[in-house]
Each structure stands twice: as structure tokens, then as C-alpha cells.
mmCIF file of C-alpha atoms and ligand atoms in Angstrom:
data_model
loop_
_atom_site.group_PDB
_atom_site.id
_atom_site.type_symbol
_atom_site.label_atom_id
_atom_site.label_comp_id
_atom_site.label_asym_id
_atom_site.label_seq_id
_atom_site.Cartn_x
_atom_site.Cartn_y
_atom_site.Cartn_z
ATOM 1 C CA MET A 15 0.000 0.000 0.000
ATOM 2 C CA THR A 16 1.179 3.556 -0.650
ATOM 3 C CA SER A 17 1.077 6.308 1.949
ATOM 4 C CA MET A 18 -2.206 7.398 0.300
ATOM 5 C CA GLY A 19 -3.658 3.988 1.245
ATOM 6 C CA GLN A 20 -3.863 2.813 -2.375
ATOM 7 C CA LYS A 21 -2.258 -0.355 -3.586
ATOM 8 C CA GLU A 22 1.306 -0.147 -4.839
ATOM 9 C CA ILE A 23 1.436 -0.939 -8.560
ATOM 10 C CA ILE A 24 4.081 -3.521 -9.481
ATOM 11 C CA CYS A 25 6.399 -2.679 -12.381
ATOM 12 C CA ALA A 26 8.024 -5.750 -13.943
ATOM 13 C CA ALA A 27 10.294 -5.426 -16.963
ATOM 14 C CA ASN A 28 10.853 -8.254 -19.455
ATOM 15 C CA TRP A 29 14.010 -7.388 -21.387
ATOM 16 C CA LYS A 30 13.576 -10.312 -23.815
ATOM 17 C CA MET A 31 16.833 -10.895 -25.786
ATOM 18 C CA ASN A 32 18.189 -7.398 -25.130
ATOM 19 C CA LYS A 33 21.126 -6.002 -23.113
ATOM 20 C CA ASN A 34 24.576 -7.431 -22.429
ATOM 21 C CA PRO A 35 26.193 -7.890 -18.984
ATOM 22 C CA GLN A 36 27.694 -4.366 -18.964
ATOM 23 C CA GLU A 37 24.344 -2.778 -19.827
ATOM 24 C CA THR A 38 22.655 -4.997 -17.240
ATOM 25 C CA GLU A 39 25.024 -3.848 -14.507
ATOM 26 C CA LYS A 40 24.632 -0.157 -15.357
ATOM 27 C CA TYR A 41 20.813 -0.263 -15.556
ATOM 28 C CA LEU A 42 20.360 -2.273 -12.368
ATOM 29 C CA LYS A 43 22.819 -0.279 -10.279
ATOM 30 C CA GLU A 44 21.017 2.898 -11.320
ATOM 31 C CA LEU A 45 17.658 1.295 -10.582
ATOM 32 C CA VAL A 46 18.772 0.510 -7.032
ATOM 33 C CA GLN A 47 19.563 4.216 -6.585
ATOM 34 C CA LEU A 48 16.336 5.446 -8.191
ATOM 35 C CA ALA A 49 13.763 2.991 -6.827
ATOM 36 C CA PRO A 50 12.174 4.527 -3.743
ATOM 37 C CA SER A 51 13.163 2.780 -0.531
ATOM 38 C CA GLY A 52 10.242 0.779 0.788
ATOM 39 C CA SER A 53 8.945 0.329 -2.766
ATOM 40 C CA GLN A 54 11.769 -1.690 -4.255
ATOM 41 C CA ALA A 55 9.792 -4.931 -3.924
ATOM 42 C CA SER A 56 7.313 -3.445 -6.422
ATOM 43 C CA PHE A 57 9.953 -3.853 -9.150
ATOM 44 C CA ALA A 58 10.904 -7.102 -10.879
ATOM 45 C CA ILE A 59 13.408 -7.325 -13.722
ATOM 46 C CA PHE A 60 13.816 -10.192 -16.175
ATOM 47 C CA PRO A 61 17.183 -9.940 -17.979
ATOM 48 C CA PRO A 62 18.461 -12.547 -20.487
ATOM 49 C CA ALA A 63 19.639 -15.752 -18.772
ATOM 50 C CA LEU A 64 23.328 -15.054 -19.377
ATOM 51 C CA CYS A 65 23.021 -11.715 -17.560
ATOM 52 C CA LEU A 66 21.456 -13.183 -14.419
ATOM 53 C CA ALA A 67 24.752 -13.590 -12.551
ATOM 54 C CA THR A 68 25.463 -9.901 -13.220
ATOM 55 C CA ALA A 69 21.950 -9.046 -12.013
ATOM 56 C CA ALA A 70 22.585 -10.975 -8.803
ATOM 57 C CA GLN A 71 25.647 -8.848 -8.072
ATOM 58 C CA ALA A 72 24.082 -5.532 -9.068
ATOM 59 C CA LEU A 73 20.929 -6.093 -7.000
ATOM 60 C CA LYS A 74 22.613 -7.601 -3.938
ATOM 61 C CA GLY A 75 21.142 -6.173 -0.743
ATOM 62 C CA SER A 76 18.209 -4.519 -2.521
ATOM 63 C CA GLN A 77 14.551 -5.558 -2.378
ATOM 64 C CA ILE A 78 14.178 -5.493 -6.164
ATOM 65 C CA GLY A 79 12.817 -8.750 -7.597
ATOM 66 C CA TRP A 80 14.549 -10.386 -10.535
ATOM 67 C CA GLY A 81 14.720 -13.639 -12.415
ATOM 68 C CA ALA A 82 14.677 -15.602 -15.636
ATOM 69 C CA GLN A 83 12.379 -15.229 -18.635
ATOM 70 C CA ASN A 84 12.075 -19.004 -18.888
ATOM 71 C CA THR A 85 13.219 -22.159 -17.093
ATOM 72 C CA HIS A 86 13.109 -25.884 -17.786
ATOM 73 C CA PHE A 87 10.849 -27.937 -15.545
ATOM 74 C CA GLU A 88 13.479 -30.587 -14.750
ATOM 75 C CA ASN A 89 16.269 -29.846 -12.278
ATOM 76 C CA SER A 90 18.954 -31.387 -14.478
ATOM 77 C CA GLY A 91 19.428 -33.717 -17.404
ATOM 78 C CA ALA A 92 20.082 -33.964 -21.133
ATOM 79 C CA PHE A 93 18.365 -30.731 -22.178
ATOM 80 C CA THR A 94 21.029 -28.916 -24.162
ATOM 81 C CA GLY A 95 20.738 -25.145 -24.007
ATOM 82 C CA GLU A 96 18.170 -25.086 -21.209
ATOM 83 C CA ASN A 97 18.397 -23.650 -17.667
ATOM 84 C CA SER A 98 16.735 -25.218 -14.653
ATOM 85 C CA ALA A 99 14.774 -23.415 -11.970
ATOM 86 C CA GLU A 100 17.267 -24.874 -9.508
ATOM 87 C CA VAL A 101 20.174 -23.074 -11.194
ATOM 88 C CA VAL A 102 18.225 -19.815 -11.458
ATOM 89 C CA LYS A 103 17.428 -20.058 -7.747
ATOM 90 C CA GLY A 104 21.076 -20.866 -7.055
ATOM 91 C CA LEU A 105 21.970 -17.447 -8.447
ATOM 92 C CA GLY A 106 19.568 -15.873 -5.965
ATOM 93 C CA ALA A 107 16.604 -15.083 -8.242
ATOM 94 C CA THR A 108 13.202 -14.379 -6.760
ATOM 95 C CA HIS A 109 10.834 -14.694 -9.753
ATOM 96 C CA CYS A 110 10.586 -16.446 -13.149
ATOM 97 C CA LEU A 111 8.342 -15.774 -16.116
ATOM 98 C CA VAL A 112 6.350 -18.732 -17.455
ATOM 99 C CA GLY A 113 4.477 -19.044 -20.742
ATOM 100 C CA HIS A 114 5.226 -15.632 -22.245
ATOM 101 C CA SER A 115 3.415 -15.411 -25.571
ATOM 102 C CA GLU A 116 6.743 -15.456 -27.436
ATOM 103 C CA ARG A 117 7.638 -18.710 -25.689
ATOM 104 C CA ARG A 118 4.262 -20.124 -26.647
ATOM 105 C CA SER A 119 4.243 -18.973 -30.283
ATOM 106 C CA LEU A 120 7.962 -19.192 -31.202
ATOM 107 C CA PHE A 121 9.062 -22.124 -29.051
ATOM 108 C CA GLY A 122 5.896 -24.215 -28.892
ATOM 109 C CA GLU A 123 5.386 -23.955 -25.153
ATOM 110 C CA THR A 124 2.094 -25.581 -24.103
ATOM 111 C CA ASN A 125 -0.147 -25.134 -21.080
ATOM 112 C CA GLU A 126 1.134 -28.508 -19.890
ATOM 113 C CA ASP A 127 4.735 -27.236 -20.043
ATOM 114 C CA CYS A 128 3.652 -24.127 -18.147
ATOM 115 C CA ALA A 129 2.065 -26.228 -15.402
ATOM 116 C CA LYS A 130 5.304 -28.156 -14.905
ATOM 117 C CA LYS A 131 7.365 -24.961 -14.902
ATOM 118 C CA VAL A 132 5.085 -23.270 -12.353
ATOM 119 C CA ALA A 133 5.550 -26.275 -10.064
ATOM 120 C CA ALA A 134 9.341 -26.367 -10.587
ATOM 121 C CA ILE A 135 9.707 -22.644 -9.873
ATOM 122 C CA GLN A 136 7.563 -22.811 -6.742
ATOM 123 C CA SER A 137 9.418 -25.859 -5.499
ATOM 124 C CA GLN A 138 12.590 -23.753 -5.592
ATOM 125 C CA GLY A 139 10.935 -21.052 -3.497
ATOM 126 C CA MET A 140 10.635 -18.557 -6.357
ATOM 127 C CA ILE A 141 7.517 -16.795 -7.622
ATOM 128 C CA PRO A 142 6.254 -17.923 -11.034
ATOM 129 C CA VAL A 143 4.710 -15.178 -13.189
ATOM 130 C CA LEU A 144 2.317 -17.093 -15.436
ATOM 131 C CA CYS A 145 1.652 -15.130 -18.632
ATOM 132 C CA LEU A 146 -1.530 -15.641 -20.594
ATOM 133 C CA GLY A 147 -3.597 -13.844 -23.194
ATOM 134 C CA GLU A 148 -5.624 -14.169 -26.372
ATOM 135 C CA SER A 149 -4.651 -13.505 -29.988
ATOM 136 C CA LEU A 150 -6.401 -10.861 -32.083
ATOM 137 C CA GLU A 151 -8.274 -13.547 -33.975
ATOM 138 C CA GLN A 152 -9.488 -15.096 -30.728
ATOM 139 C CA ARG A 153 -10.614 -11.709 -29.402
ATOM 140 C CA GLU A 154 -12.438 -10.854 -32.595
ATOM 141 C CA SER A 155 -14.256 -14.162 -32.596
ATOM 142 C CA GLY A 156 -15.383 -13.664 -28.988
ATOM 143 C CA GLU A 157 -13.176 -16.398 -27.525
ATOM 144 C CA THR A 158 -11.110 -14.273 -25.131
ATOM 145 C CA ASN A 159 -12.565 -15.579 -21.883
ATOM 146 C CA GLN A 160 -12.543 -19.187 -23.020
ATOM 147 C CA VAL A 161 -8.887 -18.946 -24.088
ATOM 148 C CA ILE A 162 -7.563 -17.244 -20.982
ATOM 149 C CA LEU A 163 -9.535 -19.501 -18.645
ATOM 150 C CA LYS A 164 -8.124 -22.595 -20.348
ATOM 151 C CA GLN A 165 -4.587 -21.178 -20.056
ATOM 152 C CA LEU A 166 -5.238 -20.402 -16.392
ATOM 153 C CA ARG A 167 -6.756 -23.758 -15.430
ATOM 154 C CA GLU A 168 -4.232 -25.862 -17.323
ATOM 155 C CA GLY A 169 -1.238 -23.678 -16.465
ATOM 156 C CA LEU A 170 -2.063 -23.907 -12.766
ATOM 157 C CA LYS A 171 -2.820 -27.619 -12.762
ATOM 158 C CA SER A 172 0.036 -28.404 -10.364
ATOM 159 C CA VAL A 173 0.245 -25.083 -8.530
ATOM 160 C CA ASP A 174 0.938 -25.006 -4.808
ATOM 161 C CA TRP A 175 -1.626 -22.537 -3.488
ATOM 162 C CA SER A 176 0.283 -22.156 -0.235
ATOM 163 C CA LYS A 177 3.099 -20.491 -2.191
ATOM 164 C CA ALA A 178 3.261 -17.150 -3.974
ATOM 165 C CA LEU A 179 2.072 -16.758 -7.557
ATOM 166 C CA TRP A 180 1.684 -13.838 -9.965
ATOM 167 C CA LEU A 181 -0.274 -13.728 -13.210
ATOM 168 C CA ALA A 182 0.308 -11.491 -16.225
ATOM 169 C CA TYR A 183 -2.598 -10.911 -18.593
ATOM 170 C CA GLU A 184 -0.961 -10.049 -21.901
ATOM 171 C CA PRO A 185 -3.232 -9.895 -24.957
ATOM 172 C CA VAL A 186 -0.985 -11.089 -27.780
ATOM 173 C CA TRP A 187 -2.218 -8.320 -30.111
ATOM 174 C CA ALA A 188 -0.968 -5.687 -27.659
ATOM 175 C CA ILE A 189 2.561 -7.069 -27.118
ATOM 176 C CA GLY A 190 5.190 -4.985 -28.879
ATOM 177 C CA THR A 191 2.597 -3.543 -31.250
ATOM 178 C CA GLY A 192 1.943 -0.136 -29.669
ATOM 179 C CA LYS A 193 -1.756 -1.165 -29.484
ATOM 180 C CA VAL A 194 -2.567 -1.068 -25.798
ATOM 181 C CA ALA A 195 -5.732 -2.682 -24.428
ATOM 182 C CA THR A 196 -8.215 -0.097 -23.217
ATOM 183 C CA PRO A 197 -8.422 0.153 -19.438
ATOM 184 C CA ASP A 198 -11.865 -1.491 -19.665
ATOM 185 C CA GLN A 199 -10.600 -4.372 -21.796
ATOM 186 C CA ALA A 200 -7.727 -5.009 -19.385
ATOM 187 C CA ASN A 201 -9.942 -4.793 -16.328
ATOM 188 C CA GLU A 202 -12.648 -7.002 -17.834
ATOM 189 C CA ALA A 203 -10.253 -9.834 -18.739
ATOM 190 C CA GLN A 204 -8.483 -9.588 -15.405
ATOM 191 C CA ALA A 205 -11.822 -9.707 -13.570
ATOM 192 C CA VAL A 206 -12.581 -12.959 -15.406
ATOM 193 C CA LEU A 207 -9.256 -14.366 -14.217
ATOM 194 C CA ARG A 208 -9.839 -13.157 -10.652
ATOM 195 C CA LYS A 209 -13.296 -14.735 -10.559
ATOM 196 C CA GLU A 210 -11.827 -18.049 -11.632
ATOM 197 C CA LEU A 211 -9.074 -17.756 -9.015
ATOM 198 C CA VAL A 212 -11.768 -17.196 -6.387
ATOM 199 C CA ALA A 213 -13.482 -20.386 -7.558
ATOM 200 C CA MET A 214 -10.180 -22.269 -7.466
ATOM 201 C CA VAL A 215 -8.733 -21.131 -4.162
ATOM 202 C CA GLY A 216 -11.222 -18.879 -2.349
ATOM 203 C CA ALA A 217 -11.623 -15.126 -2.127
ATOM 204 C CA GLU A 218 -8.887 -14.348 0.356
ATOM 205 C CA LYS A 219 -6.080 -16.154 -1.451
ATOM 206 C CA ALA A 220 -7.322 -15.025 -4.866
ATOM 207 C CA ALA A 221 -7.195 -11.395 -3.761
ATOM 208 C CA ALA A 222 -3.544 -11.810 -2.759
ATOM 209 C CA ILE A 223 -2.422 -12.951 -6.239
ATOM 210 C CA PRO A 224 -1.197 -9.931 -8.217
ATOM 211 C CA ILE A 225 -2.533 -9.816 -11.779
ATOM 212 C CA LEU A 226 -0.300 -7.679 -13.990
ATOM 213 C CA TYR A 227 -1.336 -6.235 -17.322
ATOM 214 C CA GLY A 228 1.168 -6.392 -20.197
ATOM 215 C CA GLY A 229 1.003 -5.055 -23.741
ATOM 216 C CA SER A 230 2.453 -1.727 -24.882
ATOM 217 C CA VAL A 231 2.438 -0.132 -21.427
ATOM 218 C CA LYS A 232 4.090 3.295 -21.683
ATOM 219 C CA PRO A 233 4.500 6.310 -19.371
ATOM 220 C CA ASP A 234 1.502 8.018 -20.998
ATOM 221 C CA ASN A 235 -1.001 5.166 -20.615
ATOM 222 C CA ALA A 236 0.171 3.766 -17.261
ATOM 223 C CA ARG A 237 -1.890 5.953 -14.969
ATOM 224 C CA GLU A 238 -5.264 5.170 -16.502
ATOM 225 C CA LEU A 239 -4.562 1.435 -16.660
ATOM 226 C CA ALA A 240 -3.303 1.447 -13.065
ATOM 227 C CA GLN A 241 -6.575 2.953 -11.875
ATOM 228 C CA GLN A 242 -8.464 -0.192 -12.872
ATOM 229 C CA PRO A 243 -9.409 -2.222 -9.802
ATOM 230 C CA GLU A 244 -8.159 -5.534 -11.209
ATOM 231 C CA VAL A 245 -4.806 -4.182 -12.441
ATOM 232 C CA ASP A 246 -2.194 -4.813 -9.761
ATOM 233 C CA GLY A 247 0.815 -3.992 -11.885
ATOM 234 C CA PHE A 248 2.449 -4.159 -15.288
ATOM 235 C CA LEU A 249 4.687 -6.500 -17.253
ATOM 236 C CA ILE A 250 6.578 -4.111 -19.503
ATOM 237 C CA GLY A 251 8.555 -5.025 -22.614
ATOM 238 C CA GLY A 252 9.882 -2.265 -24.874
ATOM 239 C CA ALA A 253 9.397 0.655 -22.461
ATOM 240 C CA GLY A 254 11.183 -1.243 -19.692
ATOM 241 C CA LEU A 255 14.440 -1.313 -21.645
ATOM 242 C CA VAL A 256 14.961 2.356 -20.862
ATOM 243 C CA LEU A 257 15.303 2.951 -17.145
ATOM 244 C CA GLU A 258 13.895 6.456 -17.409
ATOM 245 C CA SER A 259 10.647 5.166 -18.940
ATOM 246 C CA LEU A 260 10.357 2.373 -16.361
ATOM 247 C CA MET A 261 10.622 5.002 -13.620
ATOM 248 C CA LYS A 262 8.099 7.245 -15.381
ATOM 249 C CA ILE A 263 5.658 4.330 -15.593
ATOM 250 C CA TYR A 264 6.202 3.604 -11.890
ATOM 251 C CA THR A 265 5.622 7.215 -10.834
ATOM 252 C CA ALA A 266 2.581 7.659 -13.111
ATOM 253 C CA ALA A 267 1.022 4.374 -11.996
ATOM 254 C CA ASN A 268 1.553 5.124 -8.330
ATOM 255 C CA ASN A 269 0.486 8.766 -8.520
ATOM 256 C CA LYS A 270 3.901 9.888 -7.369
ATOM 257 C CA SER A 271 4.436 12.596 -9.996
HETATM 258 C C1 PEP B 4 6.064 -8.192 -23.076
HETATM 259 O O1 PEP B 4 7.030 -8.548 -23.715
HETATM 260 O O2 PEP B 4 5.679 -8.901 -22.152
HETATM 261 C C2 PEP B 4 5.412 -6.921 -23.414
HETATM 262 C C3 PEP B 4 4.307 -6.625 -22.789
HETATM 263 O O3 PEP B 4 6.004 -6.145 -24.364
HETATM 264 P P1 PEP B 4 5.609 -4.606 -24.745
HETATM 265 O O4 PEP B 4 5.486 -3.835 -23.465
HETATM 266 O O5 PEP B 4 6.738 -4.132 -25.601
HETATM 267 O O6 PEP B 4 4.308 -4.662 -25.475
#
């Protein structure tokens, strides 16, 4: 909660395949300086896997969350090129993304894979951020709720409700396109997810699961989106690559400017 008694909006940045270790160090050290004390836990940064060791050093002693954009669901084995949740945790990470739409569309990740990854991440004591959202075609044919509910139910098949979990509603048509969902569209879809969470785990626990919105969040649309009751934070792609815009989104969303 902020001093005004409103909820603190989470700002998570997914860097995708951008930034090298030097850029990671510079950005994160500056973020530690800029992020208001007491609010650092409202930030979570997802650098490329090979920059995670640098992130661990740069964020040491801070409350800023960080982690991988993807993990394998096994702890070890013959999975060339993959990284396990155990190794990510070993570096000190706090969170991991699961099922980002680019993982689903470019790398064939299924809801079943997501379910196993959620379980693996939780078993390591990290917070999975399960991403879900409909395509433009699915929205236009009225299938949004059906699609996101299926992703939710199947992706959380093996979830441990006693452990922390975040969700990120990211309509595929809004990711990296500059086409942001309207505040009503975001709130409506997130209310559908919340209602299902209530049915799955009860009102109290459902209310404690942050649901982030992702898809072309920028400093100039953050405030209005953040005012929606079901929007607990943002998962930010492009705008999160520039520290200044991440901070502008944070201040706009939390009414600090
Ligand atoms: C994302 O990659 O999760 C994302 C929301 O990207 P962008 O903010 O660039 O749309």
C-alpha cells in the first residue's frame, strides 16, 4: 500500500533478448539508486539468462525482484541449451516468467509445459509469473474468456496454493505492437481471471495474487490502466528497456508525480 492507502502498482520489466552484462550492470545499479526505498519490492526485472549472474551482483542487498524469462521444468538432465529453476534459484533469483506469448508462439510452449514450470519454480521457493492472453483472432471471434480460462486452469494444474504466484494478462495483439488494451478491456479480462481464481482457491487467497497487465504499457497510458481495480501492476517489454521510462511508468502508476 502507498502512503495514500492505495495499492502499490508492481512494475516488472521483461528485457527479452536485449542487453549485455555491462548494460545490465549499469541499468540495475542505477535502478537501485532510483527505486524509492520501501517500494523496491514493487519492481521485478527479467534480464536474459546469461546476464542473471550480473543481475545478482548488481541487485545484492536490494529488495528489487529479478529472475529468468524461462526455465526448464526438470532440475537437471540432457536438455542442451536449457536452464533449470534450480540453477536460477542458485543465483539468488526471486521470480521467473512462465508461458510468455513469445515462448508459446515461437518455441511451442504448451499449457502442460507451463504447469510443470510453475511447479518447478515454486518448489525452488521462487515466484512464477504465469503469462496468458488471447490472440487478435481469438478476441475478434469472442473467444477471449474461453482462451484465458483454459490457459489459467491448465497452467495452474500443479500449482501449490500455499506459495506465492503472480499472473500477467498479456493480450498477444498488444505485445510490442503499440496497441494497448483499453483500461476497460484489461480490467474485464483480469476480472474474469480473478473470478476463476476465487473459484479455485477462495476469495482471500485469490485477492492476494497480483494480476499484472502487459502489452504496450508506456509512461503516458500507465496511470489510466493502473486505476483499474483488477490491475495490480504491469509487465513491460519495450518501455522497460529504458530505465527512465520504467521510472516514469512507476511514478505515473503510483500517482507519485
Ligand atoms: C512483453 O514482452 O511482455 C510486453 C508486454 O512487451 P511490450 O510492453 O513491448 O508490449
